[in-house]
Short mmCIF file of C-alpha atoms and ligand atoms in Angstrom, two decimals:
data_model
loop_
_atom_site.label_atom_id
_atom_site.label_comp_id
_atom_site.label_asym_id
_atom_site.label_seq_id
_atom_site.Cartn_x
_atom_site.Cartn_y
_atom_site.Cartn_z
CA MET C 239 4.08 7.00 22.15
CA GLU C 240 7.60 6.05 23.32
CA ASN C 241 7.47 3.46 20.47
CA MET C 242 7.54 6.15 17.82
CA LEU C 243 10.90 5.63 16.05
CA HIS C 244 11.36 9.19 14.88
CA LEU C 245 11.18 10.56 18.49
CA THR C 246 13.94 8.34 19.77
CA PRO C 247 17.40 9.71 19.22
CA SER C 248 18.99 6.74 20.94
CA HIS C 249 18.44 4.69 17.81
CA ALA C 250 21.05 6.70 16.12
CA SER C 251 23.69 4.16 16.86
CA SER C 252 22.17 0.69 16.97
CA ILE C 253 18.91 -0.92 16.47
CA PRO C 254 17.07 -2.53 19.46
CA ASP C 255 16.82 -6.38 19.49
CA GLY C 256 13.14 -6.63 18.38
CA PHE C 257 13.91 -5.07 15.00
CA VAL C 258 16.68 -7.49 14.09
CA LEU C 259 15.21 -9.98 11.68
CA PRO C 260 16.72 -13.57 10.99
CA ALA C 261 19.15 -13.38 8.07
CA GLY C 262 16.96 -15.73 6.03
CA HIS C 263 14.25 -13.03 5.93
CA LEU C 264 16.44 -10.43 4.58
CA ARG C 265 17.46 -11.65 1.25
CA PRO C 266 19.00 -8.49 -0.45
CA ALA C 267 17.43 -7.02 -3.53
CA THR C 268 19.00 -7.54 -7.00
CA ALA C 269 21.47 -4.79 -7.95
CA ALA C 270 19.60 -1.62 -8.93
CA GLY C 271 18.83 -1.11 -12.45
CA VAL C 272 18.79 -4.75 -13.57
CA VAL C 273 14.95 -4.69 -13.87
CA SER C 274 12.91 -1.57 -13.69
CA LEU C 275 9.19 -1.27 -13.30
CA PRO C 276 7.30 -0.33 -16.41
CA VAL C 277 6.38 3.46 -16.61
CA VAL C 278 2.96 4.15 -18.22
CA ASP C 279 2.48 7.66 -19.64
CA MET C 280 -1.34 8.29 -19.03
CA SER C 281 -1.33 11.13 -21.55
CA SER C 282 -0.91 8.75 -24.46
CA GLY C 283 -3.88 7.59 -26.53
CA ARG C 284 -6.45 5.58 -24.54
CA ASP C 285 -5.86 2.36 -26.44
CA GLU C 286 -2.17 2.61 -25.73
CA VAL C 287 -2.64 3.30 -22.08
CA ARG C 288 -5.14 0.47 -21.76
CA ARG C 289 -2.70 -1.96 -23.30
CA ALA C 290 0.36 -0.65 -21.43
CA ILE C 291 -1.52 -0.97 -17.99
CA LEU C 292 -2.76 -4.46 -18.73
CA ASP C 293 0.65 -5.65 -19.97
CA ALA C 294 2.49 -4.14 -17.02
CA GLY C 295 -0.04 -5.42 -14.63
CA LYS C 296 0.16 -9.00 -15.99
CA GLU C 297 3.94 -8.97 -16.04
CA HIS C 298 4.68 -7.29 -12.68
CA GLY C 299 1.44 -6.50 -10.78
CA PHE C 300 3.13 -3.19 -10.31
CA PHE C 301 3.74 -0.19 -12.53
CA GLN C 302 4.51 3.47 -12.36
CA VAL C 303 2.27 6.17 -13.91
CA ILE C 304 3.32 9.60 -15.15
CA ASN C 305 1.18 12.46 -16.60
CA HIS C 306 -1.59 11.19 -14.43
CA GLY C 307 -3.49 14.34 -14.05
CA VAL C 308 -2.85 14.92 -10.37
CA PRO C 309 -1.24 18.46 -10.35
CA GLU C 310 2.44 18.61 -9.21
CA GLN C 311 1.54 21.28 -6.64
CA VAL C 312 -0.81 18.77 -4.88
CA LEU C 313 2.07 16.33 -4.57
CA ARG C 314 4.41 18.99 -3.26
CA ASP C 315 1.82 20.16 -0.74
CA MET C 316 1.19 16.67 0.35
CA GLU C 317 4.84 15.96 0.94
CA ALA C 318 5.34 19.20 2.82
CA VAL C 319 2.46 18.72 5.06
CA CYS C 320 3.30 15.13 5.87
CA HIS C 321 6.88 16.24 6.70
CA GLU C 322 5.50 19.04 8.90
CA PHE C 323 3.37 16.55 10.78
CA PHE C 324 6.24 14.28 11.75
CA GLN C 325 8.21 17.34 12.86
CA LEU C 326 5.71 18.59 15.30
CA PRO C 327 6.64 18.50 18.90
CA ALA C 328 5.78 15.18 20.59
CA PRO C 329 2.84 16.45 22.62
CA ASP C 330 1.02 17.62 19.54
CA LYS C 331 1.11 14.10 18.19
CA ALA C 332 0.51 12.17 21.55
CA GLU C 333 -3.27 12.20 21.45
CA LEU C 334 -3.20 10.60 17.97
CA TYR C 335 -0.96 7.69 19.03
CA SER C 336 -2.86 4.43 19.47
CA GLU C 337 -2.06 0.75 19.20
CA ASP C 338 -5.81 -0.01 18.95
CA LYS C 339 -6.24 -1.29 15.32
CA SER C 340 -9.92 -0.72 15.34
CA LYS C 341 -9.40 3.06 15.41
CA PRO C 342 -9.63 4.48 11.83
CA ASN C 343 -7.38 7.44 12.35
CA ARG C 344 -4.17 6.96 14.41
CA LEU C 345 -0.44 7.29 14.74
CA PHE C 346 1.43 4.16 15.34
CA SER C 347 4.83 2.49 14.90
CA GLY C 348 5.87 -0.85 13.37
CA SER C 349 3.63 -2.77 10.99
CA SER C 350 -0.05 -2.71 10.51
CA TYR C 351 -0.02 -6.50 10.35
CA GLU C 352 0.18 -9.06 13.09
CA THR C 353 3.83 -9.92 12.83
CA LEU C 354 4.23 -12.54 15.59
CA GLY C 355 6.57 -10.18 17.51
CA GLU C 356 8.89 -8.87 14.77
CA ARG C 357 9.18 -5.13 14.66
CA TYR C 358 9.60 -2.87 11.64
CA TRP C 359 11.35 0.41 11.16
CA ARG C 360 8.38 2.54 10.21
CA ASP C 361 6.14 5.17 11.90
CA CYS C 362 2.76 5.66 10.28
CA LEU C 363 -0.04 8.18 10.42
CA ARG C 364 -3.17 6.43 9.09
CA LEU C 365 -6.19 8.58 8.07
CA VAL C 366 -9.35 7.09 6.70
CA TYR C 367 -11.39 9.20 4.41
CA PRO C 368 -14.87 7.98 4.92
CA LEU C 369 -17.21 7.70 1.87
CA PRO C 370 -19.27 9.26 0.56
CA GLY C 371 -19.10 12.28 2.69
CA GLY C 372 -15.41 12.63 3.46
CA ASP C 373 -15.91 13.89 7.04
CA THR C 374 -12.37 14.62 8.20
CA ARG C 375 -13.21 16.34 11.57
CA ASP C 376 -11.44 13.46 13.40
CA TRP C 377 -8.15 14.13 11.51
CA PRO C 378 -5.30 15.99 13.16
CA HIS C 379 -5.85 19.72 13.48
CA LYS C 380 -2.05 20.40 13.30
CA PRO C 381 -0.48 21.33 10.96
CA GLN C 382 -3.39 23.56 10.34
CA ARG C 383 -3.67 22.74 6.62
CA LEU C 384 -3.28 19.06 7.01
CA ARG C 385 -6.95 18.14 6.71
CA GLU C 386 -7.44 20.21 3.55
CA VAL C 387 -4.26 18.97 1.80
CA VAL C 388 -4.66 15.35 2.69
CA GLY C 389 -8.38 15.37 1.88
CA ASN C 390 -7.80 16.91 -1.43
CA TYR C 391 -5.13 14.53 -2.18
CA ALA C 392 -7.25 11.50 -1.15
CA VAL C 393 -9.98 12.49 -3.56
CA LEU C 394 -7.54 12.82 -6.45
CA ALA C 395 -5.72 9.64 -5.68
CA ARG C 396 -9.05 7.88 -5.57
CA GLY C 397 -10.01 9.39 -8.87
CA LEU C 398 -6.83 8.09 -10.49
CA ALA C 399 -7.54 4.65 -9.08
CA THR C 400 -10.99 4.78 -10.52
CA GLU C 401 -9.65 5.65 -13.91
CA ILE C 402 -7.15 2.79 -13.79
CA LEU C 403 -9.83 0.39 -12.80
CA ARG C 404 -11.98 1.43 -15.67
CA LEU C 405 -9.13 1.06 -18.11
CA LEU C 406 -8.51 -2.43 -16.79
CA CYS C 407 -12.20 -3.30 -17.15
CA GLU C 408 -12.06 -2.16 -20.81
CA GLY C 409 -8.80 -4.16 -21.42
CA MET C 410 -10.22 -7.27 -19.79
CA GLY C 411 -13.65 -7.26 -21.15
CA LEU C 412 -15.45 -6.59 -17.93
CA ARG C 413 -18.31 -4.08 -17.98
CA PRO C 414 -16.67 -0.61 -17.44
CA ASP C 415 -18.43 -0.05 -14.02
CA TYR C 416 -17.57 -3.37 -12.55
CA PHE C 417 -15.55 -1.82 -9.83
CA VAL C 418 -18.00 1.04 -9.07
CA GLY C 419 -19.95 0.65 -5.87
CA ASP C 420 -19.26 -1.34 -2.73
CA ILE C 421 -16.31 -3.13 -4.09
CA SER C 422 -14.31 0.18 -4.20
CA GLY C 423 -16.56 2.16 -1.94
CA GLY C 424 -15.83 1.05 1.53
CA ARG C 425 -13.26 3.64 2.41
CA VAL C 426 -10.10 5.36 1.21
CA ALA C 427 -7.32 4.64 3.67
CA VAL C 428 -4.24 6.95 3.51
CA ASP C 429 -1.05 5.62 5.22
CA ILE C 430 1.45 8.28 5.65
CA ASN C 431 4.73 6.23 6.14
CA HIS C 432 7.76 7.70 7.68
CA TYR C 433 10.95 5.54 7.78
CA PRO C 434 13.60 7.31 9.87
CA PRO C 435 17.30 6.70 9.00
CA CYS C 436 18.24 3.19 10.29
CA PRO C 437 21.65 2.56 11.72
CA ASN C 438 21.64 -1.04 10.37
CA PRO C 439 19.54 -1.39 7.27
CA SER C 440 20.93 -4.77 6.47
CA ARG C 441 19.27 -6.30 9.65
CA THR C 442 15.76 -4.91 9.50
CA LEU C 443 12.98 -3.71 7.25
CA GLY C 444 10.59 -0.75 7.15
CA LEU C 445 7.68 -3.05 6.16
CA PRO C 446 7.69 -6.91 5.91
CA PRO C 447 7.00 -8.66 2.63
CA HIS C 448 3.22 -8.46 2.16
CA CYS C 449 0.40 -8.15 -0.43
CA ASP C 450 -2.05 -5.29 0.03
CA ARG C 451 -5.45 -6.67 0.93
CA ASP C 452 -7.51 -3.96 -0.75
CA LEU C 453 -8.62 -3.66 -4.37
CA ILE C 454 -5.92 -1.31 -5.69
CA THR C 455 -3.21 0.87 -4.17
CA ILE C 456 -1.82 4.24 -5.33
CA LEU C 457 1.68 4.88 -3.77
CA LEU C 458 3.46 8.32 -3.72
CA PRO C 459 6.86 6.75 -3.31
CA GLY C 460 8.83 9.97 -2.32
CA ALA C 461 12.15 10.73 -3.70
CA VAL C 462 14.28 8.49 -1.46
CA PRO C 463 14.25 4.83 -2.71
CA GLY C 464 13.02 2.00 -0.39
CA LEU C 465 10.20 0.08 -2.11
CA GLU C 466 11.18 -3.43 -3.25
CA VAL C 467 8.93 -5.69 -5.32
CA ALA C 468 9.00 -9.45 -5.83
CA TYR C 469 9.82 -10.38 -9.38
CA LYS C 470 10.69 -13.90 -10.66
CA GLY C 471 12.01 -15.12 -7.29
CA GLU C 472 14.08 -11.94 -6.53
CA TRP C 473 13.55 -8.56 -4.96
CA ILE C 474 13.80 -5.63 -7.28
CA LYS C 475 14.38 -2.04 -6.12
CA VAL C 476 11.93 0.61 -7.41
CA GLN C 477 13.70 3.74 -8.56
CA PRO C 478 11.23 6.44 -8.00
CA VAL C 479 10.39 8.51 -11.11
CA PRO C 480 9.77 12.18 -10.22
CA ASN C 481 6.03 13.13 -9.99
CA SER C 482 4.97 9.57 -10.56
CA PHE C 483 2.72 7.28 -8.70
CA VAL C 484 3.39 3.49 -8.18
CA VAL C 485 0.30 1.47 -8.70
CA ASN C 486 -0.19 -2.07 -7.49
CA PHE C 487 -3.03 -4.55 -7.37
CA GLY C 488 -4.55 -5.59 -4.13
CA LEU C 489 -5.62 -9.12 -3.37
CA GLN C 490 -9.26 -8.41 -4.19
CA LEU C 491 -8.32 -7.65 -7.85
CA GLU C 492 -6.50 -11.00 -7.98
CA VAL C 493 -9.68 -12.72 -6.71
CA VAL C 494 -12.11 -10.95 -9.10
CA THR C 495 -9.81 -11.75 -12.19
CA ASN C 496 -9.43 -15.32 -10.89
CA GLY C 497 -5.64 -14.82 -10.86
CA MET C 498 -5.15 -13.16 -14.20
CA LEU C 499 -3.89 -10.09 -12.44
CA LYS C 500 -1.74 -10.91 -9.40
CA SER C 501 -1.33 -9.00 -6.26
CA VAL C 502 2.51 -9.00 -5.89
CA GLU C 503 4.52 -9.12 -2.69
CA HIS C 504 6.46 -6.05 -1.75
CA ARG C 505 8.47 -4.72 1.20
CA ALA C 506 10.16 -1.53 2.29
CA ALA C 507 13.89 -1.45 2.87
CA THR C 508 15.54 1.20 5.11
CA ASN C 509 18.63 3.14 4.67
CA SER C 510 21.11 4.77 7.04
CA ALA C 511 21.47 8.17 5.24
CA ALA C 512 18.04 9.79 4.95
CA ALA C 513 14.58 9.53 6.28
CA ARG C 514 12.01 8.36 3.67
CA MET C 515 8.41 9.22 3.36
CA SER C 516 5.76 7.54 1.30
CA VAL C 517 2.02 7.77 1.07
CA ALA C 518 -0.15 4.65 0.32
CA THR C 519 -3.64 5.18 -0.63
CA PHE C 520 -5.78 2.08 -0.48
CA ILE C 521 -9.07 1.64 -2.22
CA VAL C 522 -10.91 -0.64 0.21
CA PRO C 523 -14.19 -2.48 -0.31
CA ALA C 524 -17.02 -2.27 2.11
CA ASP C 525 -16.88 -5.11 4.71
CA ASP C 526 -20.27 -6.47 3.55
CA CYS C 527 -19.25 -6.63 -0.07
CA VAL C 528 -19.13 -10.23 -1.27
CA ILE C 529 -16.11 -10.68 -3.63
CA GLY C 530 -15.32 -13.71 -5.89
CA PRO C 531 -13.96 -14.47 -9.34
CA ALA C 532 -16.16 -12.60 -11.95
CA GLU C 533 -18.00 -14.94 -14.20
CA GLU C 534 -16.05 -13.51 -17.20
CA PHE C 535 -13.01 -15.27 -15.72
CA VAL C 536 -14.58 -18.63 -15.01
CA GLY C 537 -15.87 -21.31 -17.35
CA GLU C 538 -14.98 -24.66 -18.73
CA GLY C 539 -11.35 -25.38 -18.13
CA ASN C 540 -11.20 -22.36 -15.90
CA PRO C 541 -12.56 -23.30 -12.51
CA PRO C 542 -12.67 -20.65 -9.82
CA CYS C 543 -9.29 -20.62 -7.99
CA TYR C 544 -10.48 -18.41 -5.10
CA ARG C 545 -13.38 -18.60 -2.75
CA THR C 546 -16.08 -16.02 -2.81
CA LEU C 547 -16.07 -14.30 0.59
CA ARG C 548 -17.41 -11.26 2.44
CA PHE C 549 -14.53 -8.84 2.46
CA GLY C 550 -14.83 -8.49 6.26
CA ASP C 551 -14.29 -12.18 6.58
CA PHE C 552 -11.41 -12.14 4.07
CA LYS C 553 -9.57 -9.55 6.14
CA ARG C 554 -9.90 -11.60 9.26
CA MET C 555 -8.26 -14.57 7.59
CA HIS C 556 -5.29 -12.58 6.31
CA ASN C 557 -4.35 -10.80 9.42
CA VAL C 558 -1.21 -12.64 10.20
CA VAL C 559 1.97 -12.10 8.25
CA ASN C 560 4.15 -15.11 9.09
CA LEU C 561 7.46 -14.38 7.68
CA GLY C 562 8.77 -17.20 5.60
CA SER C 563 12.23 -17.53 4.20
CA SER C 564 10.96 -18.01 0.63
CA LEU C 565 9.55 -15.17 -1.32
CA ASN C 566 6.05 -16.39 -1.80
CA GLN C 567 5.41 -18.38 1.38
CA ILE C 568 3.79 -15.81 3.32
CA THR C 569 0.78 -14.60 1.54
CA ASN C 570 -0.15 -17.60 -0.54
CA LEU C 571 -3.75 -16.75 -1.02
CA LYS C 572 -4.88 -20.11 -2.21
CA ASN C 573 -3.40 -22.09 0.64
CA ASN C 574 -4.65 -19.56 3.12
CA GLN C 575 -8.13 -19.93 1.89
CA GLU C 576 -8.01 -23.66 1.99
CA GLU C 577 -7.35 -23.59 5.74
CA VAL C 578 -10.62 -21.72 6.41
C1 OGA L 8 2.17 -0.14 2.15
C2 OGA L 8 3.47 -0.26 1.33
C3 OGA L 8 5.50 0.68 0.49
C4 OGA L 8 6.40 1.98 0.76
O1 OGA L 8 2.15 0.83 2.84
O2 OGA L 8 1.40 -1.07 2.09
O3 OGA L 8 3.65 -1.24 0.74
O4 OGA L 8 7.29 2.04 -0.17
N1 OGA L 8 4.34 0.80 1.26
O5 OGA L 8 6.31 2.71 1.70
NI1 NI L 9 1.85 -2.49 0.57
#
């Protein structure tokens, strides 16, 4: 529990050694505003939305959605309750704290990846919404409304993900229910990220460069900027659009589409002025689900570029984030799979 950053006022003046990353790992982002992520208005006509999502997905692997159907009040409640949770007195949070990665629901600090010793400026409350029942009895009981608010949010975020997956299927010529079932039905994992103000943002990161290992991720980015996305060899800063979600493809979507859609690296920067909160909702396949390139993406002149693997085995192979100095060194999926 003493690892939790937000409980440690001594961090106000300098960052402890473990957080200082080698300069080569900290290439700064391009000046804000040079490239912005596409914004897809989901209230446009279906053909237009389908096209916009596919174009944005192919170009960036990341996009923002507005008019997505999740009520504004749900977002405000979610932000408020997450904030209240991190403000609770330490003893109320202590029993949730755990470094045991096999625990579905836990409070922890640093990264969720094996990072070979490097530490990251993030506290995280991870809650798993089990499917199909959604039994949230093991979730925190304080703040009192947390289970209701986060449970409701998880269902709506999952609904949005399902809709986007269906639009992608239509756009790519897959049967519309391709992603229904085990491939999206393992669990919904909700990471409530809290990045406290950092005295030296140029020397550390909130999250290391990584690709999400799931199928698709719906991020509530919060009002404070921090997310940075790899684009053409640079890092670009994502300027949050009010009431939007950031959507990005997980590695499983890259595998299914045989690389037509890419799971793109991203990282979280810190800042010294304000704490930042974000909520990442991951749509995770069942461990036993066998995932490989769909036959629609393989054929003469189009050999499979990825192995077909049980998702549980895939995860074991991608546990280590080995920070490289170049942008795409660390999660090169094809190379990783060759080593197995
Ligand atoms: C994540 C993630 C980005 C952010 O949780 O996987 O990439 O902006 N979060 O917090
Ligand atoms: Ni991520």
